[in-house]
Coordinates of C-alpha atoms in Angstrom, one line a residue:
M156 CA 0.2 0.1 -0.1
S157 CA 1.2 3.2 -0.9
V158 CA -0.1 6.7 0.1
P159 CA 1.1 10.2 -0.3
P160 CA 4.1 11.4 1.3
P161 CA 3.7 12.9 4.9
V162 CA 3.8 16.6 4.5
P163 CA 6.4 19.0 6.3
H164 CA 6.1 21.4 8.8
L165 CA 2.7 20.2 10.4
K166 CA 2.6 19.9 14.0
R167 CA 0.5 17.3 16.2
S168 CA -1.7 19.5 18.5
L169 CA -5.4 17.7 18.4
R170 CA -6.4 16.0 20.9
R171 CA -9.4 14.2 21.5
F172 CA -11.6 16.6 22.4
D173 CA -10.2 18.9 19.7
I174 CA -11.4 16.6 17.4
M175 CA -14.6 16.2 18.5
A176 CA -15.2 19.8 19.1
M177 CA -14.1 20.2 15.3
G178 CA -17.0 18.0 14.1
V179 CA -19.8 19.6 16.4
A180 CA -18.8 22.8 14.9
A181 CA -18.9 21.5 11.4
V182 CA -21.6 19.2 11.2
I183 CA -24.4 21.4 13.1
S184 CA -25.6 23.8 10.8
F185 CA -27.8 26.7 11.9
D186 CA -28.7 27.4 7.8
V187 CA -30.6 23.8 7.8
I188 CA -32.7 24.2 11.2
G189 CA -35.0 26.3 9.8
Q190 CA -35.1 24.3 6.3
I191 CA -35.5 21.1 8.5
A192 CA -38.3 22.4 11.0
S193 CA -40.6 23.7 7.5
G194 CA -41.3 20.3 7.4
G195 CA -43.7 20.4 10.0
G196 CA -44.0 17.4 12.9
Q197 CA -42.7 14.5 10.4
A198 CA -39.3 16.4 10.4
V199 CA -38.4 15.1 14.1
T200 CA -39.8 11.4 13.5
W201 CA -37.6 11.4 10.1
I202 CA -34.5 13.0 12.2
A203 CA -34.7 9.9 14.4
V204 CA -35.1 7.2 11.7
I205 CA -31.8 8.8 9.8
A206 CA -29.9 8.8 13.3
V207 CA -30.5 5.3 13.6
A208 CA -30.6 4.2 10.0
F209 CA -27.8 6.1 8.6
L210 CA -25.8 8.0 10.8
L211 CA -25.6 4.9 13.1
P212 CA -23.5 3.0 10.4
Y213 CA -21.8 5.9 8.9
A214 CA -20.3 6.7 12.6
L215 CA -19.5 3.6 12.5
M216 CA -17.6 2.8 9.2
F217 CA -16.1 6.1 9.8
A218 CA -14.7 5.6 13.2
E219 CA -12.9 2.4 12.3
T220 CA -11.6 3.8 8.9
G221 CA -10.2 7.2 11.0
A222 CA -8.0 5.2 13.3
A223 CA -7.1 2.6 11.1
F224 CA -6.0 5.2 8.0
P225 CA -5.3 8.6 9.9
Q226 CA -3.0 9.7 7.5
E227 CA -3.2 14.0 6.4
G228 CA -5.7 14.2 4.0
G229 CA -8.2 11.8 4.9
P230 CA -10.6 10.8 2.3
Y231 CA -8.3 11.7 -0.6
V232 CA -6.4 9.2 1.0
W233 CA -8.9 6.6 1.2
V234 CA -10.4 6.8 -2.3
E235 CA -6.0 7.2 -3.8
V236 CA -5.6 3.8 -2.4
A237 CA -8.9 2.1 -2.7
F238 CA -9.6 3.6 -6.8
G239 CA -6.6 5.7 -7.8
R240 CA -5.9 9.1 -8.3
L241 CA -8.5 10.1 -10.5
A242 CA -10.9 8.9 -8.7
A243 CA -9.5 10.6 -5.5
A244 CA -9.0 13.9 -7.7
L245 CA -12.5 14.0 -8.6
T246 CA -14.2 13.3 -5.2
T247 CA -11.7 15.4 -3.3
M248 CA -13.2 18.2 -6.2
F249 CA -16.6 17.8 -4.8
Y250 CA -15.5 17.6 -1.4
W251 CA -13.7 20.7 -0.9
V252 CA -15.5 23.0 -3.3
T253 CA -19.0 22.0 -1.1
N254 CA -17.0 24.3 1.0
P255 CA -16.9 28.0 -0.6
V256 CA -20.0 27.0 -2.5
W257 CA -21.6 26.9 1.1
L258 CA -19.8 29.4 2.8
G259 CA -20.6 31.9 -0.2
G260 CA -24.3 30.7 -0.4
S261 CA -26.3 29.5 2.1
L262 CA -24.1 30.8 5.1
V263 CA -23.6 33.7 4.6
F264 CA -27.4 34.6 3.3
V265 CA -28.2 33.2 6.4
A266 CA -25.7 35.2 8.5
A267 CA -26.7 38.5 6.4
E268 CA -30.7 38.0 7.1
A269 CA -29.9 37.7 10.9
W270 CA -28.1 40.5 10.5
D271 CA -30.4 42.4 8.7
G272 CA -33.2 42.0 10.9
F273 CA -31.5 41.8 14.7
V274 CA -28.7 43.9 14.7
F275 CA -28.0 46.7 11.8
P276 CA -30.2 46.8 8.8
L277 CA -28.4 45.6 5.9
G278 CA -31.1 45.6 3.1
S279 CA -30.8 43.5 -0.3
G280 CA -28.1 43.9 -3.1
T281 CA -27.0 47.1 -1.2
V282 CA -23.5 48.3 -0.5
A283 CA -23.7 47.2 2.9
D284 CA -25.3 44.1 2.2
Y285 CA -22.6 43.1 -0.1
V286 CA -19.8 44.0 2.5
F287 CA -21.1 42.4 5.4
K288 CA -20.7 39.3 3.0
L289 CA -17.2 39.8 1.9
V290 CA -16.4 40.3 5.5
F291 CA -18.2 37.3 6.5
I292 CA -16.4 35.4 3.6
W293 CA -13.1 36.3 4.5
A294 CA -12.9 35.8 8.0
A295 CA -14.0 32.5 7.8
I296 CA -11.5 32.2 5.0
L297 CA -8.7 34.2 7.6
T298 CA -9.3 31.8 10.3
A299 CA -8.5 28.7 8.7
V300 CA -5.2 30.9 7.7
V301 CA -4.0 30.8 10.9
S302 CA -1.9 27.4 12.4
L303 CA -4.1 24.9 13.5
R304 CA -2.9 24.6 17.1
R305 CA -4.2 28.4 17.3
G306 CA -7.2 28.3 14.9
K307 CA -8.2 25.1 16.7
W308 CA -9.5 27.5 19.9
I309 CA -11.5 29.2 17.2
T310 CA -13.4 26.5 16.1
T311 CA -14.2 25.2 19.6
A312 CA -15.8 28.3 20.4
G313 CA -17.6 28.1 17.4
A314 CA -19.0 24.5 18.9
G315 CA -19.7 25.8 22.2
A316 CA -21.5 29.0 21.0
K317 CA -23.8 26.6 18.7
V318 CA -24.4 24.2 21.7
L319 CA -25.0 26.8 24.1
A320 CA -27.5 29.2 22.0
L321 CA -29.0 25.9 21.0
A322 CA -29.7 24.8 24.5
F323 CA -30.5 28.3 25.2
F324 CA -33.4 28.3 22.3
T325 CA -34.3 25.1 23.6
A326 CA -34.8 26.2 26.9
T327 CA -36.9 29.0 25.9
A328 CA -39.3 27.3 23.8
V329 CA -40.0 24.9 26.3
A330 CA -40.6 28.1 29.1
Y331 CA -42.9 29.7 26.2
G332 CA -45.0 26.8 25.5
V333 CA -45.6 26.4 29.0
Q334 CA -47.1 29.7 28.9
H335 CA -48.7 30.3 25.7
G336 CA -49.5 26.8 25.3
F337 CA -48.1 24.4 22.5
R338 CA -49.8 25.8 19.5
G339 CA -47.7 24.2 16.9
L340 CA -49.1 20.7 18.4
E341 CA -52.0 21.6 16.7
S342 CA -51.3 21.3 12.9
A343 CA -48.0 19.3 13.4
A344 CA -48.3 15.8 11.5
F345 CA -45.6 13.2 13.3
S346 CA -46.7 10.8 11.0
P347 CA -44.1 10.4 8.1
S348 CA -45.2 10.6 4.5
G349 CA -43.9 9.9 1.3
A350 CA -43.8 13.7 0.2
G351 CA -42.2 14.5 3.7
F352 CA -39.5 12.2 3.3
L353 CA -38.3 12.7 -0.1
A354 CA -38.4 17.0 0.5
L355 CA -36.4 16.2 3.7
V356 CA -33.7 13.5 3.3
P357 CA -31.4 15.4 1.1
V358 CA -31.3 18.3 3.6
L359 CA -30.9 15.8 6.9
L360 CA -28.1 13.6 4.9
F361 CA -26.7 16.9 4.3
A362 CA -27.1 17.9 8.2
F363 CA -25.6 14.1 9.5
V364 CA -22.5 13.8 6.9
G365 CA -19.4 15.3 8.3
F366 CA -17.7 13.7 11.2
E367 CA -14.8 12.2 8.9
A368 CA -13.7 16.0 8.4
P369 CA -11.1 16.1 11.4
N370 CA -9.4 13.3 9.5
A371 CA -8.3 15.6 7.2
A372 CA -5.6 17.0 9.4
G373 CA -5.1 13.6 10.6
D374 CA -1.5 13.9 10.9
E375 CA -1.5 17.1 13.2
M376 CA -3.5 14.5 15.9
L377 CA -1.9 13.5 18.5
D378 CA -3.1 10.0 19.3
P379 CA -6.0 9.1 16.0
Q380 CA -5.8 5.5 16.4
R381 CA -7.4 5.9 20.0
D382 CA -8.9 9.5 19.9
V383 CA -11.0 8.9 16.5
P384 CA -13.9 6.7 17.4
V385 CA -14.6 8.1 20.5
A386 CA -14.4 11.6 19.1
I387 CA -16.8 10.4 16.6
A388 CA -19.2 8.8 19.0
L389 CA -19.3 12.0 21.1
S390 CA -19.7 14.7 18.2
G391 CA -22.6 12.0 16.4
A392 CA -24.7 12.1 20.1
I393 CA -24.4 16.1 20.6
A394 CA -25.1 16.9 16.8
T395 CA -28.3 14.3 17.1
C396 CA -29.3 16.5 20.5
C397 CA -28.6 19.5 18.8
Y398 CA -31.1 18.6 15.8
L399 CA -33.6 16.7 17.2
L400 CA -34.4 19.2 20.1
P401 CA -34.6 22.4 19.2
I402 CA -36.5 21.2 16.1
L403 CA -39.2 19.7 18.1
A404 CA -39.2 22.2 20.7
I405 CA -39.9 24.6 17.1
V406 CA -42.6 22.5 15.6
C407 CA -44.4 22.6 19.0
V408 CA -44.5 26.1 19.5
A409 CA -44.7 27.5 16.6
P410 CA -47.5 27.7 13.9
A411 CA -47.2 25.9 10.9
G412 CA -45.7 28.0 8.2
Q413 CA -43.8 30.5 10.5
V414 CA -40.6 29.4 10.5
T415 CA -38.9 29.4 6.7
G416 CA -35.6 27.8 5.5
V417 CA -33.7 31.4 5.3
G418 CA -35.3 32.8 8.9
G419 CA -35.1 29.6 10.2
F420 CA -33.7 29.5 13.7
M421 CA -34.1 33.6 14.5
D422 CA -37.7 33.4 13.3
A423 CA -38.5 30.9 16.2
A424 CA -36.4 33.0 18.3
R425 CA -38.1 36.2 17.8
L426 CA -41.5 34.1 18.8
V427 CA -40.4 32.5 21.5
F428 CA -38.1 35.2 23.1
G429 CA -41.1 37.7 23.4
I430 CA -41.3 35.6 27.2
Y431 CA -38.5 37.8 28.1
G432 CA -40.5 40.9 27.9
S433 CA -38.2 44.8 27.7
W434 CA -35.4 42.4 27.2
R435 CA -36.6 40.8 24.4
G436 CA -34.9 43.1 21.9
P437 CA -31.4 43.0 23.6
L438 CA -31.3 39.4 23.7
L439 CA -32.5 38.8 20.3
T440 CA -29.5 40.8 19.2
F441 CA -27.3 39.0 21.5
V442 CA -28.2 36.0 20.2
A443 CA -28.1 37.3 16.4
V444 CA -24.6 38.5 16.8
L445 CA -23.3 34.4 18.2
F446 CA -25.4 33.0 15.5
A447 CA -23.3 35.0 12.8
V448 CA -20.2 34.1 15.0
A449 CA -21.3 30.7 15.2
L450 CA -21.6 30.6 11.3
V451 CA -18.4 32.1 10.7
T452 CA -16.5 29.5 12.2
Q453 CA -18.5 27.2 10.8
G454 CA -17.3 27.9 7.1
S455 CA -13.7 28.0 9.0
A456 CA -14.0 24.8 10.5
W457 CA -14.8 23.2 6.9
M458 CA -12.4 25.3 5.3
I459 CA -9.3 23.7 7.6
V460 CA -10.0 20.3 6.5
A461 CA -11.5 20.6 3.5
D462 CA -8.8 22.7 2.3
R463 CA -6.2 20.4 3.7
M464 CA -8.0 17.8 1.5
Q465 CA -7.4 19.7 -1.8
A466 CA -3.9 20.9 -0.7
M467 CA -3.0 17.1 -0.8
A468 CA -4.5 16.3 -3.7
A469 CA -2.4 19.0 -5.5
A470 CA 0.5 18.0 -4.0
D471 CA 0.0 14.6 -5.0
G472 CA -0.3 15.5 -8.4
G473 CA -4.1 15.3 -8.9
F474 CA -5.2 19.0 -9.0
F475 CA -3.4 21.4 -11.6
S476 CA -0.2 22.7 -9.5
R477 CA 1.6 20.9 -6.9
A478 CA 2.7 24.9 -5.7
L479 CA -1.3 24.7 -4.3
G480 CA -0.4 21.8 -2.1
V481 CA 1.9 23.6 -0.4
F482 CA 1.7 24.4 3.6
H483 CA 3.5 27.3 4.8
P484 CA 6.5 26.2 6.8
R485 CA 5.4 28.8 9.8
L486 CA 1.4 27.9 10.2
G487 CA 1.2 24.9 8.8
T488 CA -1.7 25.8 6.8
P489 CA -2.4 25.5 2.9
V490 CA -2.4 29.3 2.6
R491 CA -2.9 29.1 -1.2
M492 CA -5.7 26.7 -1.6
N493 CA -7.2 28.6 1.7
L494 CA -7.1 32.0 -0.3
L495 CA -8.7 29.9 -3.6
S496 CA -11.5 28.5 -1.3
G497 CA -11.9 32.4 -0.5
V498 CA -11.9 33.7 -4.3
T499 CA -14.2 30.5 -5.3
A500 CA -16.6 31.1 -2.5
T501 CA -16.9 35.4 -3.2
L502 CA -17.3 34.4 -7.5
F503 CA -20.3 32.1 -6.1
M504 CA -21.6 34.9 -3.7
A505 CA -21.9 37.3 -6.8
A506 CA -23.9 34.6 -8.8
A507 CA -25.9 33.9 -6.3
M508 CA -27.1 37.4 -5.9
N509 CA -28.1 37.7 -9.1
L510 CA -29.5 34.2 -9.3
A511 CA -33.1 35.0 -8.7
S512 CA -33.0 39.0 -8.7
G513 CA -32.2 39.7 -5.0
D514 CA -35.1 37.2 -3.4
A515 CA -33.1 35.7 -0.9
S516 CA -35.3 33.0 -0.1
A517 CA -34.9 31.7 -3.6
I518 CA -31.2 31.9 -3.3
F519 CA -31.2 30.2 -0.5
G520 CA -33.0 26.9 -1.1
V521 CA -31.0 27.1 -4.4
V522 CA -27.4 27.6 -3.3
L523 CA -28.5 25.0 -0.4
T524 CA -29.0 22.3 -2.4
V525 CA -26.0 22.8 -4.8
A526 CA -24.2 22.4 -1.6
I527 CA -26.2 19.6 -0.5
T528 CA -25.3 17.8 -4.1
T529 CA -21.9 18.5 -4.4
L530 CA -21.2 17.0 -0.8
L531 CA -23.3 13.9 -1.4
L532 CA -21.6 13.2 -4.7
S533 CA -18.1 13.3 -3.2
Y534 CA -19.6 10.4 -0.9
I535 CA -20.6 8.0 -3.9
A536 CA -17.0 7.2 -4.3
V537 CA -15.9 7.9 -0.2
I538 CA -18.0 5.5 0.6
P539 CA -17.2 2.2 -1.4
A540 CA -13.8 3.1 -1.1
L541 CA -14.1 2.3 3.0
L542 CA -15.3 -1.1 2.0
A543 CA -12.6 -1.4 -0.6
L544 CA -9.6 -0.6 2.2
R545 CA -11.5 -3.3 4.4
L546 CA -11.7 -5.7 2.1
R547 CA -7.7 -5.4 0.6
H548 CA -5.6 -4.0 3.0
R549 CA -6.8 -6.6 6.2
E550 CA -2.9 -6.1 7.2
V551 CA -3.2 -2.7 8.2
P552 CA -4.0 -2.7 12.3
R553 CA -7.4 -1.5 13.4
P554 CA -8.0 -0.4 17.0
Y555 CA -11.7 -0.2 16.9
R556 CA -13.5 -2.2 14.2
V557 CA -17.3 -2.3 13.4
P558 CA -19.5 -5.3 15.4
F559 CA -19.7 -8.4 13.4
G560 CA -16.5 -7.9 11.4
T561 CA -16.7 -7.8 7.8
P562 CA -20.1 -8.5 7.0
G563 CA -21.1 -6.3 10.2
F564 CA -18.9 -3.6 7.7
A565 CA -20.5 -4.8 4.4
L566 CA -24.1 -4.4 5.6
A567 CA -23.2 -0.8 7.3
N568 CA -21.6 0.6 3.9
L569 CA -24.4 -0.9 1.7
L570 CA -26.8 0.7 3.8
V571 CA -25.2 4.0 4.1
Y572 CA -24.8 4.1 0.1
A573 CA -28.2 3.4 -0.7
W574 CA -29.2 7.0 1.4
I575 CA -26.0 8.6 -0.1
L576 CA -27.6 7.5 -3.9
L577 CA -30.9 8.7 -2.9
G578 CA -30.1 12.0 -1.3
A579 CA -28.2 12.8 -4.3
W580 CA -31.2 12.1 -6.6
V581 CA -33.4 13.7 -5.0
A582 CA -31.1 16.9 -4.3
L583 CA -30.1 17.1 -8.0
F584 CA -33.4 16.1 -9.8
P585 CA -36.4 17.6 -7.0
G586 CA -39.5 16.2 -8.3
T587 CA -38.7 13.2 -10.7
L588 CA -39.6 10.5 -7.9
E589 CA -42.6 12.3 -6.4
A590 CA -43.7 12.3 -10.1
F591 CA -43.0 8.7 -10.2
V592 CA -44.7 7.9 -7.2
G593 CA -47.7 10.0 -8.0
I594 CA -47.2 12.8 -5.5
P595 CA -48.5 16.2 -6.6
Y596 CA -45.1 18.6 -6.7
D597 CA -45.4 22.3 -7.8
F598 CA -41.8 23.1 -8.6
R599 CA -42.1 27.0 -8.7
A600 CA -44.3 27.4 -5.5
T601 CA -41.4 25.0 -3.9
W602 CA -38.1 26.9 -5.1
G603 CA -39.4 30.0 -6.5
V604 CA -37.7 29.6 -9.7
S605 CA -38.3 27.8 -12.5
R606 CA -37.0 24.1 -13.2
F607 CA -34.8 25.4 -15.9
A608 CA -33.2 27.9 -13.9
F609 CA -32.7 25.6 -11.1
E610 CA -31.0 22.9 -13.3
T611 CA -28.8 25.4 -15.5
F612 CA -27.9 26.1 -12.0
T613 CA -27.4 23.3 -10.3
L614 CA -26.7 20.8 -13.0
G615 CA -24.3 23.5 -14.8
T616 CA -22.2 23.7 -11.2
V617 CA -21.8 19.8 -11.2
A618 CA -21.1 19.8 -15.0
L619 CA -18.1 22.7 -14.3
L620 CA -16.7 21.3 -11.3
L621 CA -16.2 17.9 -13.3
A622 CA -15.0 20.0 -16.1
V623 CA -12.2 21.7 -13.8
A624 CA -11.6 18.5 -11.7
A625 CA -10.4 16.5 -15.0
A626 CA -8.3 19.2 -16.3
G627 CA -6.3 19.8 -13.0
Y628 CA -5.8 16.1 -13.1
V629 CA -4.6 16.0 -17.0
V630 CA -2.6 19.3 -16.3
Q631 CA -0.6 17.7 -13.5
R632 CA -0.2 14.3 -15.8
I633 CA 0.9 15.8 -18.7
R634 CA 3.4 18.9 -16.7
P635 CA 7.0 17.8 -16.5
Q636 CA 7.9 17.0 -13.0
P637 CA 11.3 18.9 -12.0
G638 CA 14.1 16.2 -11.6
H639 CA 12.2 13.3 -13.0
D640 CA 13.2 12.3 -16.5
Q641 CA 10.4 9.5 -16.6
P642 CA 6.8 9.8 -16.6
E643 CA 4.7 9.8 -13.3
P644 CA 3.5 6.3 -12.5
G645 CA -0.1 5.8 -12.8
P646 CA -2.4 5.5 -10.0
R647 CA -0.5 3.9 -7.1
R648 CA -2.6 0.8 -5.3

């Protein structure tokens, strides 16, 4: 088995708590809470189903693989060892670009909406709106540039802010329900339906993937063999509670239709904070600031890990220039790749601003779907790579093993893969499965744009990414490498 060479200038600084906090900071997504809660009572039901039928086998597989293969680059290395460099380069492109797309789309729009409504008016498409979004994007990028020894405390603070805000909101919602009645229960339908399932499955999968992300900094962990499985278990349990309890609280106290995707968490906070009387306004402002800061650190947490993956792909000869894979000798971070992510996020933000003539709700839904699509597509190679590593490299020590050995691992792998394929299809072609099973579906009413505009943006993004990833791989393969007289060998197994 051959893996990319170790990166110089890296220092081991991530302990078990840091790995767990990074997972919490990356996975718990404030921006999807409103989107999920808008599904009503059955959203709670489907969260419970996804947690058992998807998250549990998913966490078991990544706990074993992350402890057995703790090299820098994480999923890039796993796919490269399993299927070769081309598959790894294409996979990593989708995994990496999800984050600048998400940062420049969903995260920045949700943060701007909260800031505009509760801190300082920005307007839509104004100079103030653009300035806020640019500052938000580049603050996330710069926190990923600093050394991980210091940057980990930024993501840890973001994880703490998320858990604190969600716990405070949930307690407030319960108090509001006790005082005013749980009015949402009158219209909440907890019974699952096919339409609700197809509407929620992509965003729920998006909300629960990413616990393997800290493995991208594998060579910066102090004891990954022992710490990764425990960190994944803890972060998975925390994330499940941080989705299930606040969304259950929203469904119970908010009348149907009052919580929207883009307003989401802050819409619900505006309602339940009424119990604080004259303190309502200052508390909402404080929570909105905390909300925006948590979103920045969420973006930076993903940039820390995804930029390392893409830098490893570049350094290994899979993306345009090896110079993009250089880690700064003092900071130990892939500064060039960080800056490329910032530019990509900025360009995507500008494109999203013009997608639906400033309609923030429509923009949010479409760009969130683009991020969901690209991330789920990356797992189409990552998930089978885990099984390939299990079958082909039995000699690798595995400090933690999935219960029931290889059959248990294979069953978990097939189950997770089925979920990923379903979620990717529904995200990329919404309404098609509904039509197949006879469920009514109004595309424009659901998305705020025509199907043609939606598919042009989503399929166009996917096609563009495939073209860029393929071009980056080909350029590296045909470019002469300094100090090599012979062509570079093919994909390593």
